[in-house]
Amino acid sequence: MKRKFFFITGLSIFITFSARSQKILNINSILDSIQASNPSMKMYDAEIRSLDEAAKGAKSWMAPELTSGFFMTPYAPRYWKAANGVPGMGQYVIGAQQIIPNPKRLKADANYMSSMSSVEKEKKGYTLNQLYAEAKKNYYEWIVIKKQLLILDDNEKRLNYMIQSAEIRYKNGLGKINAYYKAKAALANVQNSRIMLENQIKQKKYILNTLMYRDKTIDFDIDTAYTLKDYQNIVFDTTLFVTNRSDVKALEKEMYVNRLKQETERTRLLPEFGVRFENAYGWAQQPLQFSAMGMVRLPMARWSSKMNKANIESLKWKNESLQQQKQMILNESVGTAYGMRTDILNKNKQIKLYEEKILPALYKNFKTYELGYEQNTEELFELFDAWETLNMTQFEYLGQLQQLLAMQVELERILQIR
């Protein structure tokens, strides 16, 4: 007896501890975790760091060149020596050469390379917005599923009452069995729906754990509180999207980078200078000699500037393409936002009708038949029909709510609102 008592006590403590240890997450904590841990964010961080590190070498010069060897030295060694007052022939030369880059080119290269990471930063923001939308979609679907499970709990109690009551009445000859089997089948359907919904919760949990880059089997629950937001006062103009949307900003940054790239191509047409110094060590009565020369590189020549000019023209049309892509995104986004706001307003009206009129009326109808059944003035099939209508409408309402939350998530994705 004592063993049984300790076993039951220990089991109760374990169940209580497990229930308390199941962490409850709200939508903000999930989004914070995605931003901090998702591999996509770390990938962009590494890419941004890579580009920033590469930009540090933008102002580097070309490496100096050293030369060493014989100069004007005969193949026959006999001419190397002095003879009859004539100095020997040949010299050993050590030289150095350095190309001095044009300062404007170095500055243009530095501006171009240091701006490249700005595009990746905006792409990171765009990807994060997509991950947020995916997380919110699954989070709100989970909330609706939990509400559906609560309805199933009520349905199970109501159907069990109908079944047990019908069995008792039938045995006592006080009632008919005519909706009894319908109620039993409906109870089995409730159990079947519960299995399906519980599986969907597991799937949502796996998806959210994946987005947060956690062990997929970590158990947690969610806060079922949610807010239906009002977007009536927002003006959906292009300024709003240019300010908020990371993909639009990425296009603008890419156009800016291309303009800087054009500038680097122009500076490559500027002249560059170089210096060369050589020291010649003669032998056999030859004096020590040197050579100091200046060099100039002239890339603006017609035959050598074709590639740079072609690149400048190509980047011009690339920016034109990006500008049209930006206008396309803005045009589609503004139109979609207005359309979705209208859908959200209408869906809110529908949900309000469900909450204030349809569901209360059907619930009162069900309770009326339930009371009549208890008082033997109504039949079981009438009570079952009232329950079936209420149950169907409750799930229709939750379907409408899920659609509304999905619209809200999509509009927030379009507006890039967290």
PDB file of N, CA and C in Angstrom, residues 317-356:
ATOM      1  N   TRP A 317      22.629  50.697 -68.053  1.00  0.00           N
ATOM      2  CA  TRP A 317      21.410  49.959 -68.384  1.00  0.00           C
ATOM      3  C   TRP A 317      21.035  48.964 -67.293  1.00  0.00           C
ATOM      4  N   LYS A 318      22.019  48.503 -66.574  1.00  0.00           N
ATOM      5  CA  LYS A 318      21.721  47.651 -65.418  1.00  0.00           C
ATOM      6  C   LYS A 318      20.917  48.434 -64.387  1.00  0.00           C
ATOM      7  N   ASN A 319      21.299  49.665 -64.142  1.00  0.00           N
ATOM      8  CA  ASN A 319      20.551  50.511 -63.210  1.00  0.00           C
ATOM      9  C   ASN A 319      19.149  50.825 -63.724  1.00  0.00           C
ATOM     10  N   GLU A 320      19.022  50.979 -65.031  1.00  0.00           N
ATOM     11  CA  GLU A 320      17.688  51.206 -65.599  1.00  0.00           C
ATOM     12  C   GLU A 320      16.788  49.997 -65.341  1.00  0.00           C
ATOM     13  N   SER A 321      17.362  48.806 -65.479  1.00  0.00           N
ATOM     14  CA  SER A 321      16.607  47.581 -65.198  1.00  0.00           C
ATOM     15  C   SER A 321      16.206  47.506 -63.728  1.00  0.00           C
ATOM     16  N   LEU A 322      17.135  47.838 -62.842  1.00  0.00           N
ATOM     17  CA  LEU A 322      16.835  47.810 -61.402  1.00  0.00           C
ATOM     18  C   LEU A 322      15.781  48.851 -61.036  1.00  0.00           C
ATOM     19  N   GLN A 323      15.822  50.007 -61.686  1.00  0.00           N
ATOM     20  CA  GLN A 323      14.829  51.050 -61.424  1.00  0.00           C
ATOM     21  C   GLN A 323      13.433  50.578 -61.814  1.00  0.00           C
ATOM     22  N   GLN A 324      13.334  49.912 -62.952  1.00  0.00           N
ATOM     23  CA  GLN A 324      12.030  49.388 -63.381  1.00  0.00           C
ATOM     24  C   GLN A 324      11.558  48.262 -62.461  1.00  0.00           C
ATOM     25  N   GLN A 325      12.503  47.466 -61.985  1.00  0.00           N
ATOM     26  CA  GLN A 325      12.147  46.412 -61.026  1.00  0.00           C
ATOM     27  C   GLN A 325      11.617  47.017 -59.730  1.00  0.00           C
ATOM     28  N   LYS A 326      12.256  48.093 -59.294  1.00  0.00           N
ATOM     29  CA  LYS A 326      11.792  48.798 -58.094  1.00  0.00           C
ATOM     30  C   LYS A 326      10.382  49.334 -58.292  1.00  0.00           C
ATOM     31  N   GLN A 327      10.129  49.971 -59.441  1.00  0.00           N
ATOM     32  CA  GLN A 327       8.795  50.511 -59.716  1.00  0.00           C
ATOM     33  C   GLN A 327       7.751  49.400 -59.782  1.00  0.00           C
ATOM     34  N   MET A 328       8.142  48.259 -60.333  1.00  0.00           N
ATOM     35  CA  MET A 328       7.226  47.120 -60.413  1.00  0.00           C
ATOM     36  C   MET A 328       6.835  46.640 -59.014  1.00  0.00           C
ATOM     37  N   ILE A 329       7.824  46.515 -58.120  1.00  0.00           N
ATOM     38  CA  ILE A 329       7.553  46.071 -56.748  1.00  0.00           C
ATOM     39  C   ILE A 329       6.664  47.071 -56.024  1.00  0.00           C
ATOM     40  N   LEU A 330       6.974  48.370 -56.176  1.00  0.00           N
ATOM     41  CA  LEU A 330       6.176  49.395 -55.503  1.00  0.00           C
ATOM     42  C   LEU A 330       4.741  49.397 -56.011  1.00  0.00           C
ATOM     43  N   ASN A 331       4.578  49.296 -57.317  1.00  0.00           N
ATOM     44  CA  ASN A 331       3.234  49.300 -57.905  1.00  0.00           C
ATOM     45  C   ASN A 331       2.414  48.108 -57.407  1.00  0.00           C
ATOM     46  N   GLU A 332       3.013  46.914 -57.439  1.00  0.00           N
ATOM     47  CA  GLU A 332       2.306  45.715 -56.987  1.00  0.00           C
ATOM     48  C   GLU A 332       2.013  45.772 -55.492  1.00  0.00           C
ATOM     49  N   SER A 333       2.975  46.263 -54.717  1.00  0.00           N
ATOM     50  CA  SER A 333       2.803  46.294 -53.262  1.00  0.00           C
ATOM     51  C   SER A 333       1.703  47.254 -52.843  1.00  0.00           C
ATOM     52  N   VAL A 334       1.657  48.432 -53.467  1.00  0.00           N
ATOM     53  CA  VAL A 334       0.611  49.406 -53.129  1.00  0.00           C
ATOM     54  C   VAL A 334      -0.766  48.840 -53.457  1.00  0.00           C
ATOM     55  N   GLY A 335      -0.906  48.260 -54.652  1.00  0.00           N
ATOM     56  CA  GLY A 335      -2.191  47.680 -55.035  1.00  0.00           C
ATOM     57  C   GLY A 335      -2.603  46.534 -54.135  1.00  0.00           C
ATOM     58  N   THR A 336      -1.649  45.656 -53.809  1.00  0.00           N
ATOM     59  CA  THR A 336      -1.950  44.514 -52.937  1.00  0.00           C
ATOM     60  C   THR A 336      -2.335  44.973 -51.542  1.00  0.00           C
ATOM     61  N   ALA A 337      -1.643  45.987 -51.033  1.00  0.00           N
ATOM     62  CA  ALA A 337      -1.927  46.479 -49.677  1.00  0.00           C
ATOM     63  C   ALA A 337      -3.338  47.046 -49.579  1.00  0.00           C
ATOM     64  N   TYR A 338      -3.740  47.837 -50.561  1.00  0.00           N
ATOM     65  CA  TYR A 338      -5.107  48.382 -50.546  1.00  0.00           C
ATOM     66  C   TYR A 338      -6.144  47.259 -50.631  1.00  0.00           C
ATOM     67  N   GLY A 339      -5.888  46.283 -51.498  1.00  0.00           N
ATOM     68  CA  GLY A 339      -6.815  45.170 -51.627  1.00  0.00           C
ATOM     69  C   GLY A 339      -6.922  44.356 -50.350  1.00  0.00           C
ATOM     70  N   MET A 340      -5.784  44.120 -49.714  1.00  0.00           N
ATOM     71  CA  MET A 340      -5.797  43.319 -48.485  1.00  0.00           C
ATOM     72  C   MET A 340      -6.465  44.075 -47.344  1.00  0.00           C
ATOM     73  N   ARG A 341      -6.267  45.388 -47.294  1.00  0.00           N
ATOM     74  CA  ARG A 341      -6.931  46.158 -46.240  1.00  0.00           C
ATOM     75  C   ARG A 341      -8.451  46.065 -46.384  1.00  0.00           C
ATOM     76  N   THR A 342      -8.940  46.125 -47.612  1.00  0.00           N
ATOM     77  CA  THR A 342     -10.385  45.975 -47.834  1.00  0.00           C
ATOM     78  C   THR A 342     -10.862  44.597 -47.392  1.00  0.00           C
ATOM     79  N   ASP A 343     -10.088  43.563 -47.744  1.00  0.00           N
ATOM     80  CA  ASP A 343     -10.453  42.203 -47.325  1.00  0.00           C
ATOM     81  C   ASP A 343     -10.463  42.070 -45.807  1.00  0.00           C
ATOM     82  N   ILE A 344      -9.483  42.684 -45.146  1.00  0.00           N
ATOM     83  CA  ILE A 344      -9.401  42.603 -43.684  1.00  0.00           C
ATOM     84  C   ILE A 344     -10.589  43.301 -43.035  1.00  0.00           C
ATOM     85  N   LEU A 345     -10.958  44.469 -43.560  1.00  0.00           N
ATOM     86  CA  LEU A 345     -12.114  45.190 -43.009  1.00  0.00           C
ATOM     87  C   LEU A 345     -13.393  44.365 -43.146  1.00  0.00           C
ATOM     88  N   ASN A 346     -13.589  43.753 -44.309  1.00  0.00           N
ATOM     89  CA  ASN A 346     -14.778  42.928 -44.519  1.00  0.00           C
ATOM     90  C   ASN A 346     -14.760  41.680 -43.646  1.00  0.00           C
ATOM     91  N   LYS A 347     -13.579  41.084 -43.514  1.00  0.00           N
ATOM     92  CA  LYS A 347     -13.470  39.886 -42.673  1.00  0.00           C
ATOM     93  C   LYS A 347     -13.734  40.230 -41.215  1.00  0.00           C
ATOM     94  N   ASN A 348     -13.299  41.387 -40.774  1.00  0.00           N
ATOM     95  CA  ASN A 348     -13.593  41.836 -39.404  1.00  0.00           C
ATOM     96  C   ASN A 348     -15.097  41.970 -39.179  1.00  0.00           C
ATOM     97  N   LYS A 349     -15.800  42.495 -40.185  1.00  0.00           N
ATOM     98  CA  LYS A 349     -17.256  42.630 -40.065  1.00  0.00           C
ATOM     99  C   LYS A 349     -17.921  41.260 -39.961  1.00  0.00           C
ATOM    100  N   GLN A 350     -17.428  40.309 -40.756  1.00  0.00           N
ATOM    101  CA  GLN A 350     -17.988  38.960 -40.704  1.00  0.00           C
ATOM    102  C   GLN A 350     -17.764  38.322 -39.333  1.00  0.00           C
ATOM    103  N   ILE A 351     -16.559  38.475 -38.811  1.00  0.00           N
ATOM    104  CA  ILE A 351     -16.245  37.887 -37.508  1.00  0.00           C
ATOM    105  C   ILE A 351     -17.077  38.535 -36.407  1.00  0.00           C
ATOM    106  N   LYS A 352     -17.284  39.831 -36.533  1.00  0.00           N
ATOM    107  CA  LYS A 352     -18.116  40.526 -35.541  1.00  0.00           C
ATOM    108  C   LYS A 352     -19.544  39.983 -35.557  1.00  0.00           C
ATOM    109  N   LEU A 353     -20.064  39.685 -36.740  1.00  0.00           N
ATOM    110  CA  LEU A 353     -21.404  39.092 -36.843  1.00  0.00           C
ATOM    111  C   LEU A 353     -21.448  37.717 -36.181  1.00  0.00           C
ATOM    112  N   TYR A 354     -20.411  36.934 -36.405  1.00  0.00           N
ATOM    113  CA  TYR A 354     -20.345  35.625 -35.748  1.00  0.00           C
ATOM    114  C   TYR A 354     -20.348  35.782 -34.228  1.00  0.00           C
ATOM    115  N   GLU A 355     -19.505  36.692 -33.735  1.00  0.00           N
ATOM    116  CA  GLU A 355     -19.328  36.824 -32.281  1.00  0.00           C
ATOM    117  C   GLU A 355     -20.545  37.436 -31.594  1.00  0.00           C
ATOM    118  N   GLU A 356     -21.180  38.396 -32.254  1.00  0.00           N
ATOM    119  CA  GLU A 356     -22.250  39.144 -31.588  1.00  0.00           C
ATOM    120  C   GLU A 356     -23.653  38.611 -31.875  1.00  0.00           C
TER     121      GLU A 356
END
